Short mmCIF file of C-alpha atoms in Angstrom, two decimals:
data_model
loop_
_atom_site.label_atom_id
_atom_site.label_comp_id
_atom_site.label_asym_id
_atom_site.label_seq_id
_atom_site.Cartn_x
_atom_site.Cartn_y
_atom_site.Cartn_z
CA UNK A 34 -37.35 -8.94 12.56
CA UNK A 35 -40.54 -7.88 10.88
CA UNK A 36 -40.07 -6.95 7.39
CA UNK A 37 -42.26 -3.90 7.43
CA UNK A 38 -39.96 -2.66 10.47
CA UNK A 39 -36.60 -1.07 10.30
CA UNK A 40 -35.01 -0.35 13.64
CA UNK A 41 -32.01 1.28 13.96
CA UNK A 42 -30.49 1.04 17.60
CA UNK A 43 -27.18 2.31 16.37
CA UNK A 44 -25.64 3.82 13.31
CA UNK A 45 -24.40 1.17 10.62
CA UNK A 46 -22.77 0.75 7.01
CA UNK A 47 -23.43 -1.53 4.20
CA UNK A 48 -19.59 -2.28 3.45
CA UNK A 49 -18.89 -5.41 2.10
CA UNK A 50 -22.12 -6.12 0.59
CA UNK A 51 -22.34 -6.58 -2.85
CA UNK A 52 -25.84 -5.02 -4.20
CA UNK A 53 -27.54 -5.29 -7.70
CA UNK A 54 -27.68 -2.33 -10.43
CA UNK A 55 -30.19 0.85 -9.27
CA UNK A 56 -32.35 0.12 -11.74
CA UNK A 57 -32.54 -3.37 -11.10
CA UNK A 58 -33.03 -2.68 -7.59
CA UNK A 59 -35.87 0.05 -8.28
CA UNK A 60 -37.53 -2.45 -10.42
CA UNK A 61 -37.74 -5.54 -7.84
CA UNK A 62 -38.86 -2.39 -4.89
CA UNK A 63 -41.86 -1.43 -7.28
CA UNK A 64 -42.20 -5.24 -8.31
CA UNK A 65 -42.17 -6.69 -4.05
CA UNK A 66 -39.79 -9.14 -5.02
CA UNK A 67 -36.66 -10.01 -3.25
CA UNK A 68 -32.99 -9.78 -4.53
CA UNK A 69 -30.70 -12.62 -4.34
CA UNK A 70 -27.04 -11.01 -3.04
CA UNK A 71 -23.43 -11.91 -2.38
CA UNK A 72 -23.18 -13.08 1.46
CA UNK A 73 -22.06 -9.58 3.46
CA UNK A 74 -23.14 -7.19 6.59
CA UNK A 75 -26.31 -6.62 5.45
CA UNK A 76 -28.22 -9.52 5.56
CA UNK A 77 -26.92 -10.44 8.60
CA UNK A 78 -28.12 -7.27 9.86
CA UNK A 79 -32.04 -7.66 8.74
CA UNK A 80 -32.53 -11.54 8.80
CA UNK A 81 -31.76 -15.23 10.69
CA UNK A 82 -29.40 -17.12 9.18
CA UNK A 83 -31.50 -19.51 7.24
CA UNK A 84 -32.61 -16.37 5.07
CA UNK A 85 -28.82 -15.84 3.79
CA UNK A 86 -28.13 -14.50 0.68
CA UNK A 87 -31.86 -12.97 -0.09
CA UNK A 88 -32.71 -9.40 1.35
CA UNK A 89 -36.00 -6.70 1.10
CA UNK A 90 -34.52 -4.99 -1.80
CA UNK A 91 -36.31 -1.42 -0.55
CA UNK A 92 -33.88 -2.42 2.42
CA UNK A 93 -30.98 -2.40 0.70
CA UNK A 94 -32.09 1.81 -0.77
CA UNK A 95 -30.16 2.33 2.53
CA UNK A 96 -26.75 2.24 2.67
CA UNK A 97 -26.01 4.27 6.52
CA UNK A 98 -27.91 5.98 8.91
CA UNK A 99 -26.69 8.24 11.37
CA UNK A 100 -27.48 8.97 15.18
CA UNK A 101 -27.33 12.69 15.52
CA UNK A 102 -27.26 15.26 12.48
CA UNK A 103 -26.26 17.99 12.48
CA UNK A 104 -26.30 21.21 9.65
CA UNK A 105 -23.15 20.34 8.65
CA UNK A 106 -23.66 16.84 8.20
CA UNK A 107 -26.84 18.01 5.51
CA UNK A 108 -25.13 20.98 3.60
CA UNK A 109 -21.62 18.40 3.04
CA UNK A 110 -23.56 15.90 2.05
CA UNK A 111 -22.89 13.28 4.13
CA UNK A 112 -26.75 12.00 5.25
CA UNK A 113 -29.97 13.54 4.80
CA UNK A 114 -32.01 15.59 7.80
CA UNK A 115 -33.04 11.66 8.66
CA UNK A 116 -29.50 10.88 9.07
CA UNK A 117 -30.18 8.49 6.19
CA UNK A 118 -27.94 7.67 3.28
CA UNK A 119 -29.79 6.66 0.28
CA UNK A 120 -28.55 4.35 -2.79
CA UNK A 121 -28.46 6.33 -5.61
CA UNK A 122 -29.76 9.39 -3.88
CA UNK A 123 -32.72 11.09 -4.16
CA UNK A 124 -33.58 8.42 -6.61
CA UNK A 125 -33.40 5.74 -4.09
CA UNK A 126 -35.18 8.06 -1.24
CA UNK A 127 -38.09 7.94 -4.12
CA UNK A 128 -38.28 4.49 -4.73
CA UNK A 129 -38.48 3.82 -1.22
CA UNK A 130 -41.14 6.28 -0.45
CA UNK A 131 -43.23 5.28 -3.34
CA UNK A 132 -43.26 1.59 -2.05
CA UNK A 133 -44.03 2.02 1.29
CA UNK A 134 -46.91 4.74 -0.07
CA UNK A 135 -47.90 1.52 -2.11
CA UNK A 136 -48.73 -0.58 0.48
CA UNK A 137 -50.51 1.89 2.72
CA UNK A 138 -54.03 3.46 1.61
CA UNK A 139 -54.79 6.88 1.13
CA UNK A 140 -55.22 8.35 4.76
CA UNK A 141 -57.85 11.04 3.02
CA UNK A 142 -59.96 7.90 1.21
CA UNK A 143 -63.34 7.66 3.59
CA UNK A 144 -65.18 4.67 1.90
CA UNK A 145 -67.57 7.40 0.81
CA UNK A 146 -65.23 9.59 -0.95
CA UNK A 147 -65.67 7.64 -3.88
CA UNK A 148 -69.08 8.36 -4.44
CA UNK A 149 -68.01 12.12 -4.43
CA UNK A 150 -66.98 14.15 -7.63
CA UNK A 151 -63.99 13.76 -8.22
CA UNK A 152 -61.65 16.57 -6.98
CA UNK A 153 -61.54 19.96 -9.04
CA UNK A 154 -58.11 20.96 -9.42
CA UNK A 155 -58.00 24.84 -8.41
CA UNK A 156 -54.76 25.86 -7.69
CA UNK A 157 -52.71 29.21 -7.36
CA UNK A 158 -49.68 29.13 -9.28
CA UNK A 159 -46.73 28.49 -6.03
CA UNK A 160 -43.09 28.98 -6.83
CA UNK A 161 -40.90 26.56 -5.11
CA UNK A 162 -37.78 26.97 -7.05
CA UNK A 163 -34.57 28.02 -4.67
CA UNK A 164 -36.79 28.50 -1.55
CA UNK A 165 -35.68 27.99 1.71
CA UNK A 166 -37.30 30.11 4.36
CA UNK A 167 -36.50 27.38 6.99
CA UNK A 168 -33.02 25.66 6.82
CA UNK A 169 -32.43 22.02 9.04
CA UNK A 170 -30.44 22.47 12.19
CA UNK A 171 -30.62 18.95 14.20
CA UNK A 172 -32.13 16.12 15.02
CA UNK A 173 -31.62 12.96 17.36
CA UNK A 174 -32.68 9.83 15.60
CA UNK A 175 -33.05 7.86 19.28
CA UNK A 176 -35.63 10.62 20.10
CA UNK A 177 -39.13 9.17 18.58
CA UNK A 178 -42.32 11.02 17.76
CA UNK A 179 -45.92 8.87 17.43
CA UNK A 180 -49.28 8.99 16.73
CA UNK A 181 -52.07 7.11 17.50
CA UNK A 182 -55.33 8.30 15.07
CA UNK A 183 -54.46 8.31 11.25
CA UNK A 184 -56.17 11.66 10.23
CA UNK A 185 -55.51 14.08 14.10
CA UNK A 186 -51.83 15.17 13.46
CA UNK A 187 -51.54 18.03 16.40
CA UNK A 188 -49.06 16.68 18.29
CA UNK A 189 -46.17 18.75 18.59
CA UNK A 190 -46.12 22.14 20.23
CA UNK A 191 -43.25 24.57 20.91
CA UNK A 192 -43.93 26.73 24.28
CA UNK A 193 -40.43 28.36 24.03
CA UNK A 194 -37.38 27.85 22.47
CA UNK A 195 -36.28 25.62 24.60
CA UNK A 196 -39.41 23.57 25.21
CA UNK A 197 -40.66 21.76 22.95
CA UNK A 198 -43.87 18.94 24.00
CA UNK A 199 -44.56 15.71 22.03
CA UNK A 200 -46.24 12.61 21.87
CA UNK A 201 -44.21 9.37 22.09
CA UNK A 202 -46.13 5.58 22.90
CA UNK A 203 -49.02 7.53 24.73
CA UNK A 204 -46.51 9.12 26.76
CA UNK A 205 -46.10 13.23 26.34
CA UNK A 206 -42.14 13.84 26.19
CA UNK A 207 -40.15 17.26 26.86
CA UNK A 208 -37.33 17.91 24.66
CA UNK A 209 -35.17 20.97 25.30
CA UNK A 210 -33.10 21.79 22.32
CA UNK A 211 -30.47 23.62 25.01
CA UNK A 212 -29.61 20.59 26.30
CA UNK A 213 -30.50 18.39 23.37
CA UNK A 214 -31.86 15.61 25.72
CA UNK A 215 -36.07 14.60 26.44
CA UNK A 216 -38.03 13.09 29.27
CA UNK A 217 -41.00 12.27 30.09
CA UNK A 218 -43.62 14.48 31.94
CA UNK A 219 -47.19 13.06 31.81
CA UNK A 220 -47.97 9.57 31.67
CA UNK A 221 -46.00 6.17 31.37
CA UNK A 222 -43.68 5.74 32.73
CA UNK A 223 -44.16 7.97 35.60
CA UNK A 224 -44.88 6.35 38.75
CA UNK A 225 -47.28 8.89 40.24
CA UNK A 226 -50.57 7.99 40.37
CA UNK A 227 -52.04 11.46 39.37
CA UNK A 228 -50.16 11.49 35.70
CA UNK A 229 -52.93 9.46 34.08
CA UNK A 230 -53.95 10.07 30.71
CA UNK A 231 -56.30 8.56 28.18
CA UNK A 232 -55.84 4.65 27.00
CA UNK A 233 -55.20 5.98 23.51
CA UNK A 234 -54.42 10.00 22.98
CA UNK A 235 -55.45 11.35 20.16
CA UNK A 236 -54.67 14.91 20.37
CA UNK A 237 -53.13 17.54 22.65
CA UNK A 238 -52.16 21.44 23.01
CA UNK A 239 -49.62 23.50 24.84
CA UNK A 240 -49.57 27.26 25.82
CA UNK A 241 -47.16 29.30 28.14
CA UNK A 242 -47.52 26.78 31.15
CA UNK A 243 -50.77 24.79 30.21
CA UNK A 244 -50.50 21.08 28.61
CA UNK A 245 -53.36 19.21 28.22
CA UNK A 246 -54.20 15.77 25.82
CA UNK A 247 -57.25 14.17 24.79
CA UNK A 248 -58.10 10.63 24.07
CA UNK A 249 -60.36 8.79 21.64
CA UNK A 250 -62.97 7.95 24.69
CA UNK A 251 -63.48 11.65 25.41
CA UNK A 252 -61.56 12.02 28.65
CA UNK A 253 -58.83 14.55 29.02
CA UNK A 254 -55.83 15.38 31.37
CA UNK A 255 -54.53 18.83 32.40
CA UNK A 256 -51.48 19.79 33.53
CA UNK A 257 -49.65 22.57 34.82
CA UNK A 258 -46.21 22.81 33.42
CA UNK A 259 -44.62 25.27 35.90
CA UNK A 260 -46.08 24.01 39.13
CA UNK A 261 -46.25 20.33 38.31
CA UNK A 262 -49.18 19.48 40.57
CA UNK A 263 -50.91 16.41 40.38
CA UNK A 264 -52.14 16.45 36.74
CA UNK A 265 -56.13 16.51 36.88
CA UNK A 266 -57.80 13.43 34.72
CA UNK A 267 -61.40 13.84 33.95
CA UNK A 268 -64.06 13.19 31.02
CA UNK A 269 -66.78 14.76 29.64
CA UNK A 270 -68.76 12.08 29.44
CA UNK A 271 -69.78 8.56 30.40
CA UNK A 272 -70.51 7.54 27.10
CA UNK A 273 -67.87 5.48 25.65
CA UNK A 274 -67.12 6.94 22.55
CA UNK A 275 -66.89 10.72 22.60
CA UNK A 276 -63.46 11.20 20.97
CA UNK A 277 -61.28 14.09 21.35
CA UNK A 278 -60.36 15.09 17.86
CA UNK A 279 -58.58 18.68 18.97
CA UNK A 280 -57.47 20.59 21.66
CA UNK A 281 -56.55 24.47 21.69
CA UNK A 282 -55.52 26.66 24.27
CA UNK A 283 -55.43 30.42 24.03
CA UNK A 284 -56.85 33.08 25.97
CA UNK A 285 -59.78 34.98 26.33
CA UNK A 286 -60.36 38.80 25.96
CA UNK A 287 -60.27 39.39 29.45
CA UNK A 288 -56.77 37.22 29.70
CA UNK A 289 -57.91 34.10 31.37
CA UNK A 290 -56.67 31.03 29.70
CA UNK A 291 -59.11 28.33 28.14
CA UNK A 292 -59.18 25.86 26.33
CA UNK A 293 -61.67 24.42 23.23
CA UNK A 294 -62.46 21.26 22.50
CA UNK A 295 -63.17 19.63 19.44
CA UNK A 296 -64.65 16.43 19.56
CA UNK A 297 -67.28 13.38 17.78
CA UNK A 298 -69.82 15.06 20.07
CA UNK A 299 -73.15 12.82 18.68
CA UNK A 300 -74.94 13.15 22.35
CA UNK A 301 -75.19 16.87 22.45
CA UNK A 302 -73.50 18.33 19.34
CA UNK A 303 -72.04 21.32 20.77
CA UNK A 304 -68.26 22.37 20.78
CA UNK A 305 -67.08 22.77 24.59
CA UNK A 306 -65.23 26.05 26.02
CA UNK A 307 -63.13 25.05 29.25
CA UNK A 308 -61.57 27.58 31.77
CA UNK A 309 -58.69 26.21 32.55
CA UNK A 310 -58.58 28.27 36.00
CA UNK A 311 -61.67 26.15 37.16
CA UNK A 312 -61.71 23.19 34.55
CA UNK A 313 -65.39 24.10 34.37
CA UNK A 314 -67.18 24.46 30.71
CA UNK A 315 -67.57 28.26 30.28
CA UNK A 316 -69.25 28.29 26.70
CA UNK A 317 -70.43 25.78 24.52
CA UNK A 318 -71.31 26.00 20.74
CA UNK A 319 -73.90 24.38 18.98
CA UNK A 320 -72.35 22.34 15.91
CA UNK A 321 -74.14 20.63 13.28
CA UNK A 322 -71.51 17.36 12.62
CA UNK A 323 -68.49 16.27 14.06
CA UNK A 324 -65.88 18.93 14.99
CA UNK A 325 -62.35 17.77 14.10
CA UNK A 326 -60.91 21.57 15.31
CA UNK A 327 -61.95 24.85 16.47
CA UNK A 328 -59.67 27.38 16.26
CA UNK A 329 -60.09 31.26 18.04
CA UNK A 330 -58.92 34.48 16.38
CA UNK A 331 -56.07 36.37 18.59
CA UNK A 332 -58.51 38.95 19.02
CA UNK A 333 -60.74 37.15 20.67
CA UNK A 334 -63.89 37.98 18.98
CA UNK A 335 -64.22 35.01 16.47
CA UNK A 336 -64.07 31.03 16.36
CA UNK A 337 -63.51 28.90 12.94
CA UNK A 338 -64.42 25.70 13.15
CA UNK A 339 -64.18 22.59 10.99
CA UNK A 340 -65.27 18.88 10.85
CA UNK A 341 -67.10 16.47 9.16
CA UNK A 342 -68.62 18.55 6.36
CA UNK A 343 -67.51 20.05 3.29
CA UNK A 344 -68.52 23.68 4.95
CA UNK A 345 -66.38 24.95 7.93
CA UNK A 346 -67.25 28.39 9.80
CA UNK A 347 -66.62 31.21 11.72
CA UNK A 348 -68.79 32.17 14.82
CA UNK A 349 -69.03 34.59 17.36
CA UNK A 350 -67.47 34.15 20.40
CA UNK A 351 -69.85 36.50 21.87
CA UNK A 352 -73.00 35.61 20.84
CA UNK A 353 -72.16 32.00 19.62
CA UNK A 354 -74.09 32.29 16.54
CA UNK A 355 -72.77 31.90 13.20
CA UNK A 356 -71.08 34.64 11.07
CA UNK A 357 -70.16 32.98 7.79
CA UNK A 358 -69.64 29.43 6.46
CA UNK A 359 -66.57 28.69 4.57
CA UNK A 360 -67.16 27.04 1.41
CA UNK A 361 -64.49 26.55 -1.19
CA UNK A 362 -63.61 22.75 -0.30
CA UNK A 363 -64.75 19.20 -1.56
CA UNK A 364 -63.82 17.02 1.59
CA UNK A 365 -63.38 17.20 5.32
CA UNK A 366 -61.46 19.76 6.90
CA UNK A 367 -59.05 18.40 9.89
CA UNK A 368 -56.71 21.92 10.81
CA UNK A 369 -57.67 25.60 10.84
CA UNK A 370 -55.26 28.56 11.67
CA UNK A 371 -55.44 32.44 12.00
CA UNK A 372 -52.85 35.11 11.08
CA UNK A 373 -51.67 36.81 13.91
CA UNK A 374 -53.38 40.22 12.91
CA UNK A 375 -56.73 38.25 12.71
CA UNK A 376 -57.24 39.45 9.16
CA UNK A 377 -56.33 35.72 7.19
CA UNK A 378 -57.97 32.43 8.13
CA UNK A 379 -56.45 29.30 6.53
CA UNK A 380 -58.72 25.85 6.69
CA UNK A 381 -56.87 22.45 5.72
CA UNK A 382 -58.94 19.98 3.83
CA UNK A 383 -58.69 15.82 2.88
CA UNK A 384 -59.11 17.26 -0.39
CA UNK A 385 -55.78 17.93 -0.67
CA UNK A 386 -55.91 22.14 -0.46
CA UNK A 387 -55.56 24.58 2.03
CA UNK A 388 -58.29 27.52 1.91
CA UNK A 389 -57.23 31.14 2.34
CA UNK A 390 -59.99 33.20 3.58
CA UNK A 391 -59.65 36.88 4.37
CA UNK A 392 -62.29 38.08 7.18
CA UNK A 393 -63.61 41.27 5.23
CA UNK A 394 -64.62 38.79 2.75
CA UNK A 395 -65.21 35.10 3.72
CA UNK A 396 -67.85 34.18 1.00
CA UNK A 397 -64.80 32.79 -0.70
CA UNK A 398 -61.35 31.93 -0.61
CA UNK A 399 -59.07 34.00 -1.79
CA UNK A 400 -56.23 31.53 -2.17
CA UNK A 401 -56.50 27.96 -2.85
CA UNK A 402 -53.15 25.89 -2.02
CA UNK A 403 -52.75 22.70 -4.01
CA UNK A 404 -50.03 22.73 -6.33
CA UNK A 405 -47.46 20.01 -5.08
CA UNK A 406 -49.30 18.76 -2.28
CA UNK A 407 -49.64 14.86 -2.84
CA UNK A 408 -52.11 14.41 0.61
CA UNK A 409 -54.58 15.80 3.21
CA UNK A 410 -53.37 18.90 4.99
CA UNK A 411 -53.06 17.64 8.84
CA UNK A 412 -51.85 20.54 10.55
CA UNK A 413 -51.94 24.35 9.94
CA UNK A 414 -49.78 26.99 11.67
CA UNK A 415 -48.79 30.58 10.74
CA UNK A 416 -45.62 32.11 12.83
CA UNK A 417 -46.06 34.61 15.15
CA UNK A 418 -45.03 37.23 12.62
CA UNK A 419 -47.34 36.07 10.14
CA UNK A 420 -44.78 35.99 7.51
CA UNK A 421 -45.18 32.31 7.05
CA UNK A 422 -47.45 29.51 6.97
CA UNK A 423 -46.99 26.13 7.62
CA UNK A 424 -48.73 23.54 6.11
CA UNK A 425 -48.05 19.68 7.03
CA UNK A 426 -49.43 17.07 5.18
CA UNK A 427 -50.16 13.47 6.11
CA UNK A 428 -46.81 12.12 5.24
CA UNK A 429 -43.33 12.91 3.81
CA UNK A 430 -43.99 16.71 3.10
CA UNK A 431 -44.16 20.22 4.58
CA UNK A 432 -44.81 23.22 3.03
CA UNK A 433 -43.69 26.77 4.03
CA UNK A 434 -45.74 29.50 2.38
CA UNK A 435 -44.42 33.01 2.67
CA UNK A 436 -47.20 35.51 2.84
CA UNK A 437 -45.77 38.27 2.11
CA UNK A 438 -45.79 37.61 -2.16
CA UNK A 439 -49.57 37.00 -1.81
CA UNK A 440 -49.22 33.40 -1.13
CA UNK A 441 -46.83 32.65 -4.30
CA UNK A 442 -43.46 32.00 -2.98
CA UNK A 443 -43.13 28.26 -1.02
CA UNK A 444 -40.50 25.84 0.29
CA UNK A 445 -41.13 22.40 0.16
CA UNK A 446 -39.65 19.98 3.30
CA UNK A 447 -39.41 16.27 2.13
CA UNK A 448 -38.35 13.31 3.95
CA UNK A 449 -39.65 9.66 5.00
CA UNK A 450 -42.57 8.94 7.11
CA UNK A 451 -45.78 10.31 8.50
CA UNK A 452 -46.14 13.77 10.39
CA UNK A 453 -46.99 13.68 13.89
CA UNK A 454 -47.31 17.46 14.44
CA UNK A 455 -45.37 20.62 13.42
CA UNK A 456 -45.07 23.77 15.47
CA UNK A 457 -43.21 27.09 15.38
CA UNK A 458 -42.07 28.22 18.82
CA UNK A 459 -42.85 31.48 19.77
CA UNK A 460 -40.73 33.91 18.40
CA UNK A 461 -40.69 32.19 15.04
CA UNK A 462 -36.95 31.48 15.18
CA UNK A 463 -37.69 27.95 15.13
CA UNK A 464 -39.92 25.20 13.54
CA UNK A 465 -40.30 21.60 14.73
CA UNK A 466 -41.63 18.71 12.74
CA UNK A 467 -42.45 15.00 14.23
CA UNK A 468 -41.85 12.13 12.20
CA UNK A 469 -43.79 9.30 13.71
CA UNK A 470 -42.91 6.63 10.67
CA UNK A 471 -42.56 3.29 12.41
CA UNK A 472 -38.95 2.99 10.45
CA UNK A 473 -37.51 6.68 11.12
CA UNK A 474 -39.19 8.48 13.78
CA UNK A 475 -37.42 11.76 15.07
CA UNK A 476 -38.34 15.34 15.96
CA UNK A 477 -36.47 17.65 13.40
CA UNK A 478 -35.52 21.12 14.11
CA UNK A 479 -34.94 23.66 11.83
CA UNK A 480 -34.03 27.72 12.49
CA UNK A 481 -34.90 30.55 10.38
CA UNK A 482 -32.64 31.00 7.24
CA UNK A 483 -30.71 34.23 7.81
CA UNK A 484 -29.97 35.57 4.06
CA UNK A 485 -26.53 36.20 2.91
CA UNK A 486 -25.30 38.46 0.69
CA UNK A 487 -26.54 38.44 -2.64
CA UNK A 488 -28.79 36.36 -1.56
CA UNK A 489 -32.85 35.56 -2.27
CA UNK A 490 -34.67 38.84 -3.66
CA UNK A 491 -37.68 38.13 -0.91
CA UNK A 492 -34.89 38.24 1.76
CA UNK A 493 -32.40 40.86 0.99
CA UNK A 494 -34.02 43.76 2.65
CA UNK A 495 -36.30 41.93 4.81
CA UNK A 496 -36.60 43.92 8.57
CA UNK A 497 -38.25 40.82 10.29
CA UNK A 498 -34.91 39.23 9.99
CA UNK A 499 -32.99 41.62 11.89
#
């Protein structure tokens, strides 16, 4: 077994084995160095026989892992949301974080980031204590989220409650929480000759009945999710590298659904409109470096878009030109998302921040996210109430920010392994979160916390909860 890969194809215990002192343990993790044991299950379970009596101590930070949690399993503390059981707690869930962080660089470090400044910390005070806006519900450890580029993390998206689309091994994967069960829908290993879709996806979007992924050689497949009809496979170019960096669908003023596609567009520089009745490029706008996403307001009359500058900005969808540039961040920006009124634009940066802009006023932020955030923000979404906004970073964390206390009031979801996508479904009932680590993939689910009596001051007379 590789020793960077833990596999779990059913749950297991450590019983019998005899393990080192915590801290002795922590020590050799942070150290790499491996722990001589008393003969038991668990080196059986990770090694041949001729490596007897040594194991990985960040290995042994595990003691169980569980198949299928459940709420109650979480709030009687018998596993985490993972279905993991951790040696010495959160302590151990730490340690092993920190080591596998050790061995992996930065995923916001271009090679010319260090020739930058270095970052300016600017952050508004967030309060994190006793926050939970968003409580776990379940999760199936046998049901595995991927990803295939290190810095596009939209791949997860919630088209009901009961449909929820991911990415899995270049495959895109239905999960329906009803039935608690997934399958395949567009690519391997469907038989039909019509479900191709790029070598390598590296994004992908999902609306009402619309799916459609993008790949890291510019092609694209469509699909229609009610009908099923042969999925349509095409490209926007012949050039080889023309990478699709983000997809979204939405719908323009007069109704019709489209699509806009961000991409590494060094041929004609220009961000691509598709009508997705005709698959035919309705609009394109100029762009002046790489677009990593473009993201339209719900009223239809404005774009935001971000990419490989420290600027992003918002342009007409009319006229195409440009209405204000976003300054405020010292990287690249990789997510964008509006409020639901239109009125709030948030921008996600490698710099570690999210931007708040509000649209009677974009010459500057008037929020700037950082506190507690350890990486890149990946993904941006608000719910369709606009009460929250959810901000995923590369790995191990998502933040909830409730924007109703101006942006000050935040819970913080922590667990192992990098973040595939996150997505509210519609209603805002429900939040999903992929966890595409190579040792504990898994698509969680969490529900909106109801408040109980007594309970959290923010909550207590809340009439979006009712």
């Amino acid at each position: 077994m590789d020793n960077d890969a833990l596999s779990f194809n059913s749950s297991f215990t450590m019983e019998g084995t005899v393990l080192p002192d915590l801290d002795e343990l922590i020590d050799a993790v942070f150290n790499d160095q491996t722990l001589l044991v008393s003969e038991g299950g668990m080196d059986s379970m990770f090694f041949n026989p001729y490596h007897k009596h040594h194991i990985c101590p960040v290995r042994s930070l595990i003691t169980a892992r569980q198949t299928i949690v459940e709420q109650h399993d979480v709030q009687d503390g018998r596993t985490d949301m993972q279905g993991i059981s951790w040696r010495g707690g959160e302590r151990g869930k730490q340690a092993f974080r920190d080591n596998r962080d050790h061995f992996r660089a930065p995923a916001y470090s271009y090679p010319f980031y260090d020739k930058l400044p270095p970052l300016v910390e600017n952050r508004d005070v967030i309060n994190y204590d006793g926050n939970e806006f968003y409580r776990f519900r379940y999760t199936d450890t046998n049901v595995h989220c991927s990803h295939h580029h290190p810095q596009l993390r939209n791949l997860v998206y919630a088209t009901s409650k009961n449909d929820v689309y991911y990415l899995h091994d270049n495959t895109i994967k239905h999960w329906s929480p009803q039935c608690r069960s997934s399958k395949a829908v567009l690519g391997r290993p469907l038989k039909n000759l019509h479900s191709r879709v790029p070598h390598n996806i590296t994004t992908m979007a999902a609306m009402d009945e619309y799916l459609m992924v993008g790949g890291e050689d510019g092609s694209y497949t469509f699909m229609n999710l009610q009908t099923c009809d042969n999925p349509v496979f095409d490209s926007f170019t012949t050039v080889h590298y023309l990478e699709v960096n983000g997809i979204e669908i939405t719908r323009s003023r007069t109704g019709d659904p489209i699509a806009y596609m961000s991409s590494n567009d060094h041929i004609d520089h220009q961000l691509r409109c598709l009508d997705l009745n005709t698959l035919q490029v309705s609009a394109t706008f100029p762009t002046s470096a790489f677009i990593n996403f473009a993201s339209q307001s719900p009223d239809g009359h404005m774009l935001a878009v971000v990419g490989d500058e420290t600027d992003g900005h918002v342009m007409s969808v009319n006229s195409r030109e440009n209405i204000a540039t976003l300054k405020g961040h010292q990287r690249y920006s990789f997510s964008v998302a509006w409020s639901p009124d239109s009125r709030m634009l948030a921008t996600g940066n490698d710099d570690r921040s999210t931007c708040i802009f509000d649209t009677r006023m974009l010459s500057s932020p008037v929020h700037i996210l950082s506190q507690d955030v350890q990486e890149s923000v990946r993904s941006l979404r608000y719910s369709s109430c606009g009460r929250y906004l959810a901000m995923a970073e590369d790995r191990h964390y998502v933040h909830i920010v409730d924007t109703t206390t101006d942006y000050s009031q935040a819970q913080k979801i922590d667990f192992v392994g990098d973040i595939s996508g996150i997505s509210f479904t519609p209603d805002g009932e429900g939040l999903y979160i992929g966890v595409s680590s190579i040792d504990f993939s898994s698509l969680l689910e969490f529900e909106k916390a109801r408040p109980t009596w007594g309970g959290n001051k923010y909550d207590q007379f809340d009439p979006l909860y009712f």
